[in-house]
């Protein structure tokens, strides 16, 4: 009986031993299971901060220069005939122009003046006004002078000049010769800057007797100077408006960047948006700087042309 009991206990111990060995084997072959613990970090996320680009400075570099508006008017004192010509002598527009150009050719080989329709109108208005208002001056009793007449007929000019003659001269040659013998009138006829001429002649009552009046209107048109590119100026103004709008946007975005901590997840987004606008802004600034330089060069050439013409054209009124 004892033998059976011993055999039974030995069997139980064997089973227990086998289970223990089995557990040890699994543990070493498969390893113990691990439970991952997910922790919520209380530390702020670190951002990779970017530097902002720098917009180009516009300042005064994008400001076009202003063309000179000062004009020159040359008006020597009116010329009266000192002797009376033979009766029957007449004056003509074409005769006065032809003899004027002959004098230019003889005295220095100057190019002939071209007859200009607007200057003819200018001269005719002047002649009629002198007869009507009974005066013999470059400025009328109502204050209208050569520059006003040029503006009235729509003649755009750098310089205008006016010669007046009153009396019965010995025809077209006689009146032009009389002007040539007067230093101020001669200077107008031989002015190297004048390119165009208008003439009016007529006979009428002046100071109680019938007599001739003659008017020469000289001009150097604005077109004689280097042209100023009006379209380029308009483009500069358009670009400056766009630059101002872009600058406002950049300032707004920069203020947003400056007020946002670098640890903020949106910080880099704001920086990227800001930097994306910089190339457009800078390119437009540089384009307009080039445009302004080009435009200003034209303005300087135009102003120099006007200054040169005015400096060598005698008195200004």
CSV table of C-alpha atoms in Angstrom, one decimal, residues 78-304:
chain,number,residue,atom,x,y,z
A,78,UNK,CA,8.6,146.9,-82.1
A,79,UNK,CA,10.1,148.4,-85.3
A,80,UNK,CA,8.6,151.5,-87.0
A,81,UNK,CA,9.6,152.6,-90.4
A,82,UNK,CA,11.6,155.8,-90.3
A,83,UNK,CA,11.0,156.7,-94.0
A,84,UNK,CA,8.0,156.3,-96.2
A,85,UNK,CA,8.2,153.9,-99.1
A,86,UNK,CA,6.9,154.7,-102.6
A,87,UNK,CA,3.2,154.3,-102.9
A,88,UNK,CA,2.0,151.0,-104.3
A,89,UNK,CA,4.5,148.9,-102.4
A,90,UNK,CA,3.0,145.8,-100.8
A,91,UNK,CA,3.9,143.1,-98.4
A,92,UNK,CA,3.2,139.3,-98.7
A,93,UNK,CA,3.5,136.4,-96.4
A,94,UNK,CA,5.5,134.3,-98.8
A,95,UNK,CA,7.8,137.2,-99.7
A,96,UNK,CA,8.6,137.8,-96.1
A,97,UNK,CA,9.3,134.2,-95.4
A,98,UNK,CA,11.5,133.8,-98.5
A,99,UNK,CA,13.6,136.8,-97.7
A,100,UNK,CA,13.9,135.8,-94.1
A,101,UNK,CA,15.3,132.4,-95.2
A,102,UNK,CA,17.7,134.1,-97.6
A,103,UNK,CA,19.1,136.1,-94.7
A,104,UNK,CA,19.6,132.9,-92.7
A,105,UNK,CA,21.4,131.2,-95.6
A,106,UNK,CA,23.7,134.2,-96.1
A,107,UNK,CA,24.5,134.7,-92.5
A,108,UNK,CA,26.0,131.4,-91.3
A,109,UNK,CA,24.3,129.0,-93.6
A,110,UNK,CA,21.4,128.4,-91.2
A,111,UNK,CA,18.7,126.0,-92.3
A,112,UNK,CA,15.5,127.5,-93.7
A,113,UNK,CA,12.5,128.0,-91.4
A,114,UNK,CA,9.5,125.9,-92.2
A,115,UNK,CA,6.2,127.7,-92.6
A,116,UNK,CA,3.8,126.6,-89.8
A,117,UNK,CA,0.0,126.9,-90.1
A,118,UNK,CA,-0.4,127.4,-86.4
A,119,UNK,CA,2.2,130.2,-86.3
A,120,UNK,CA,0.5,131.8,-89.3
A,121,UNK,CA,-2.7,131.9,-87.2
A,122,UNK,CA,-0.8,133.2,-84.3
A,123,UNK,CA,0.7,136.1,-86.4
A,124,UNK,CA,-2.7,136.9,-87.9
A,125,UNK,CA,-4.4,137.1,-84.5
A,126,UNK,CA,-1.7,139.5,-83.4
A,127,UNK,CA,-2.0,141.7,-86.5
A,128,UNK,CA,-5.8,141.9,-86.3
A,129,UNK,CA,-5.7,142.7,-82.6
A,130,UNK,CA,-3.2,145.5,-83.0
A,131,UNK,CA,-5.4,147.2,-85.6
A,132,UNK,CA,-8.5,146.6,-83.5
A,133,UNK,CA,-7.2,147.8,-80.2
A,134,UNK,CA,-4.8,150.4,-81.8
A,135,UNK,CA,-1.6,149.4,-80.1
A,136,UNK,CA,1.9,148.4,-81.3
A,137,UNK,CA,3.5,146.3,-78.6
A,138,UNK,CA,4.2,142.6,-78.0
A,139,UNK,CA,1.7,142.6,-75.1
A,140,UNK,CA,-1.8,143.8,-75.7
A,141,UNK,CA,-3.7,146.2,-73.5
A,142,UNK,CA,-5.5,143.2,-72.1
A,143,UNK,CA,-2.2,141.5,-71.2
A,144,UNK,CA,-2.1,138.9,-74.0
A,145,UNK,CA,1.5,138.2,-75.2
A,146,UNK,CA,3.2,135.8,-77.6
A,147,UNK,CA,3.1,132.9,-75.2
A,148,UNK,CA,-0.7,133.3,-74.8
A,149,UNK,CA,-1.1,133.4,-78.5
A,150,UNK,CA,0.9,130.3,-79.0
A,151,UNK,CA,-1.2,128.5,-76.4
A,152,UNK,CA,-4.4,129.9,-78.0
A,153,UNK,CA,-3.6,128.3,-81.4
A,154,UNK,CA,-2.3,125.1,-79.8
A,155,UNK,CA,1.4,125.5,-80.7
A,156,UNK,CA,3.5,123.5,-78.2
A,157,UNK,CA,6.9,125.2,-78.0
A,158,UNK,CA,10.3,125.4,-76.3
A,159,UNK,CA,10.9,128.9,-77.6
A,160,UNK,CA,8.8,131.4,-79.5
A,161,UNK,CA,9.8,134.8,-80.8
A,162,UNK,CA,8.0,137.7,-82.3
A,163,UNK,CA,9.1,140.5,-84.7
A,164,UNK,CA,6.8,143.4,-85.3
A,165,UNK,CA,7.0,146.2,-88.0
A,166,UNK,CA,4.8,149.2,-88.6
A,167,UNK,CA,5.0,151.5,-91.6
A,168,UNK,CA,5.3,151.6,-95.3
A,169,UNK,CA,8.5,149.6,-96.0
A,170,UNK,CA,9.9,149.0,-99.5
A,171,UNK,CA,8.2,145.7,-99.9
A,172,UNK,CA,9.1,142.3,-98.5
A,173,UNK,CA,12.8,142.9,-99.0
A,174,UNK,CA,12.6,146.3,-97.3
A,175,UNK,CA,10.8,145.1,-94.2
A,176,UNK,CA,13.2,142.1,-93.7
A,177,UNK,CA,16.2,144.4,-94.3
A,178,UNK,CA,14.9,146.8,-91.7
A,179,UNK,CA,14.6,143.9,-89.2
A,180,UNK,CA,18.1,142.7,-90.1
A,181,UNK,CA,19.4,146.2,-89.3
A,182,UNK,CA,17.9,146.1,-85.8
A,183,UNK,CA,20.1,143.9,-83.4
A,184,UNK,CA,17.1,142.3,-81.6
A,185,UNK,CA,15.1,141.5,-84.7
A,186,UNK,CA,18.2,140.2,-86.4
A,187,UNK,CA,18.9,137.9,-83.5
A,188,UNK,CA,15.4,136.4,-83.9
A,189,UNK,CA,15.8,135.9,-87.7
A,190,UNK,CA,19.2,134.2,-87.2
A,191,UNK,CA,18.3,132.3,-84.0
A,192,UNK,CA,19.8,128.8,-84.5
A,193,UNK,CA,17.1,127.2,-82.4
A,194,UNK,CA,14.1,128.5,-84.3
A,195,UNK,CA,12.8,125.9,-86.8
A,196,UNK,CA,9.4,127.3,-87.9
A,197,UNK,CA,7.9,130.6,-88.8
A,198,UNK,CA,4.5,132.2,-89.3
A,199,UNK,CA,3.8,135.5,-90.9
A,200,UNK,CA,1.0,137.9,-91.2
A,201,UNK,CA,0.9,141.2,-93.1
A,202,UNK,CA,-1.9,143.7,-93.6
A,203,UNK,CA,-2.8,147.3,-94.3
A,204,UNK,CA,-5.2,149.2,-92.2
A,205,UNK,CA,-5.9,152.3,-90.2
A,206,UNK,CA,-3.5,153.0,-87.4
A,207,UNK,CA,-3.3,156.3,-85.5
A,208,UNK,CA,-5.5,158.0,-88.1
A,209,UNK,CA,-3.7,157.0,-91.2
A,210,UNK,CA,-3.5,153.9,-93.4
A,211,UNK,CA,-0.4,151.9,-93.0
A,212,UNK,CA,1.2,148.4,-93.1
A,213,UNK,CA,1.7,146.1,-90.1
A,214,UNK,CA,3.8,143.0,-90.4
A,215,UNK,CA,4.2,140.2,-87.8
A,216,UNK,CA,6.8,137.4,-87.7
A,217,UNK,CA,6.1,134.5,-85.3
A,218,UNK,CA,9.1,132.2,-84.7
A,219,UNK,CA,9.0,128.9,-83.0
A,220,UNK,CA,11.0,125.9,-81.8
A,221,UNK,CA,8.4,123.2,-81.3
A,222,UNK,CA,8.5,120.9,-78.3
A,223,UNK,CA,9.1,118.0,-80.6
A,224,UNK,CA,12.5,119.4,-81.4
A,225,UNK,CA,13.8,118.2,-78.0
A,226,UNK,CA,14.2,114.5,-77.1
A,227,UNK,CA,10.7,113.0,-76.4
A,228,UNK,CA,9.6,112.2,-72.9
A,229,UNK,CA,8.0,108.7,-72.8
A,230,UNK,CA,4.6,109.4,-71.3
A,231,UNK,CA,3.6,105.7,-71.5
A,232,UNK,CA,6.7,104.7,-69.4
A,233,UNK,CA,5.7,107.3,-66.8
A,234,UNK,CA,2.2,105.8,-66.7
A,235,UNK,CA,3.7,102.3,-66.2
A,236,UNK,CA,6.0,103.7,-63.4
A,237,UNK,CA,2.9,105.1,-61.7
A,238,UNK,CA,1.1,101.7,-62.1
A,239,UNK,CA,4.0,99.8,-60.7
A,240,UNK,CA,4.4,102.2,-57.8
A,241,UNK,CA,0.8,101.6,-56.9
A,242,UNK,CA,1.3,97.8,-57.0
A,243,UNK,CA,4.5,98.1,-54.9
A,244,UNK,CA,2.6,100.1,-52.3
A,245,UNK,CA,0.0,97.4,-52.1
A,246,UNK,CA,2.6,94.7,-51.8
A,247,UNK,CA,4.4,96.6,-49.2
A,248,UNK,CA,1.3,96.9,-47.1
A,249,UNK,CA,0.8,93.2,-47.3
A,250,UNK,CA,4.4,92.5,-46.3
A,251,UNK,CA,4.1,94.9,-43.4
A,252,UNK,CA,1.0,93.1,-42.2
A,253,UNK,CA,2.6,89.7,-42.5
A,254,UNK,CA,5.8,90.9,-40.8
A,255,UNK,CA,3.8,92.2,-37.9
A,256,UNK,CA,2.1,88.8,-37.6
A,257,UNK,CA,5.4,87.0,-37.6
A,258,UNK,CA,6.9,89.4,-35.0
A,259,UNK,CA,3.9,88.8,-32.7
A,260,UNK,CA,4.0,85.0,-33.0
A,261,UNK,CA,6.2,82.9,-30.8
A,262,UNK,CA,8.7,80.7,-32.7
A,263,UNK,CA,7.3,77.7,-30.8
A,264,UNK,CA,3.9,78.3,-32.4
A,265,UNK,CA,3.1,75.7,-35.0
A,266,UNK,CA,1.9,78.5,-37.3
A,267,UNK,CA,5.1,80.5,-37.1
A,268,UNK,CA,6.8,78.8,-40.1
A,269,UNK,CA,3.6,79.1,-42.1
A,270,UNK,CA,3.6,82.9,-41.6
A,271,UNK,CA,7.3,83.1,-42.5
A,272,UNK,CA,6.8,81.1,-45.7
A,273,UNK,CA,3.9,83.3,-46.7
A,274,UNK,CA,6.0,86.4,-46.1
A,275,UNK,CA,9.0,85.0,-48.0
A,276,UNK,CA,6.8,84.0,-50.9
A,277,UNK,CA,5.9,87.6,-51.5
A,278,UNK,CA,9.5,89.0,-51.3
A,279,UNK,CA,10.6,87.9,-54.8
A,280,UNK,CA,7.6,89.5,-56.5
A,281,UNK,CA,8.1,92.7,-54.5
A,282,UNK,CA,11.8,92.9,-55.0
A,283,UNK,CA,11.6,92.2,-58.7
A,284,UNK,CA,9.0,94.9,-59.2
A,285,UNK,CA,11.0,97.4,-57.3
A,286,UNK,CA,14.1,96.7,-59.4
A,287,UNK,CA,12.1,96.8,-62.6
A,288,UNK,CA,10.6,100.1,-61.6
A,289,UNK,CA,14.0,101.5,-60.6
A,290,UNK,CA,15.3,100.7,-64.1
A,291,UNK,CA,12.2,102.3,-65.6
A,292,UNK,CA,12.6,105.4,-63.5
A,293,UNK,CA,16.3,105.6,-64.5
A,294,UNK,CA,15.4,105.3,-68.2
A,295,UNK,CA,12.5,107.9,-67.8
A,296,UNK,CA,14.6,110.3,-65.9
A,297,UNK,CA,17.4,110.1,-68.5
A,298,UNK,CA,14.8,111.3,-71.1
A,299,UNK,CA,13.6,114.1,-68.8
A,300,UNK,CA,17.2,115.3,-68.2
A,301,UNK,CA,17.8,115.3,-72.0
A,302,UNK,CA,14.6,117.2,-72.5
A,303,UNK,CA,15.4,119.7,-69.8
A,304,UNK,CA,18.9,120.2,-71.1
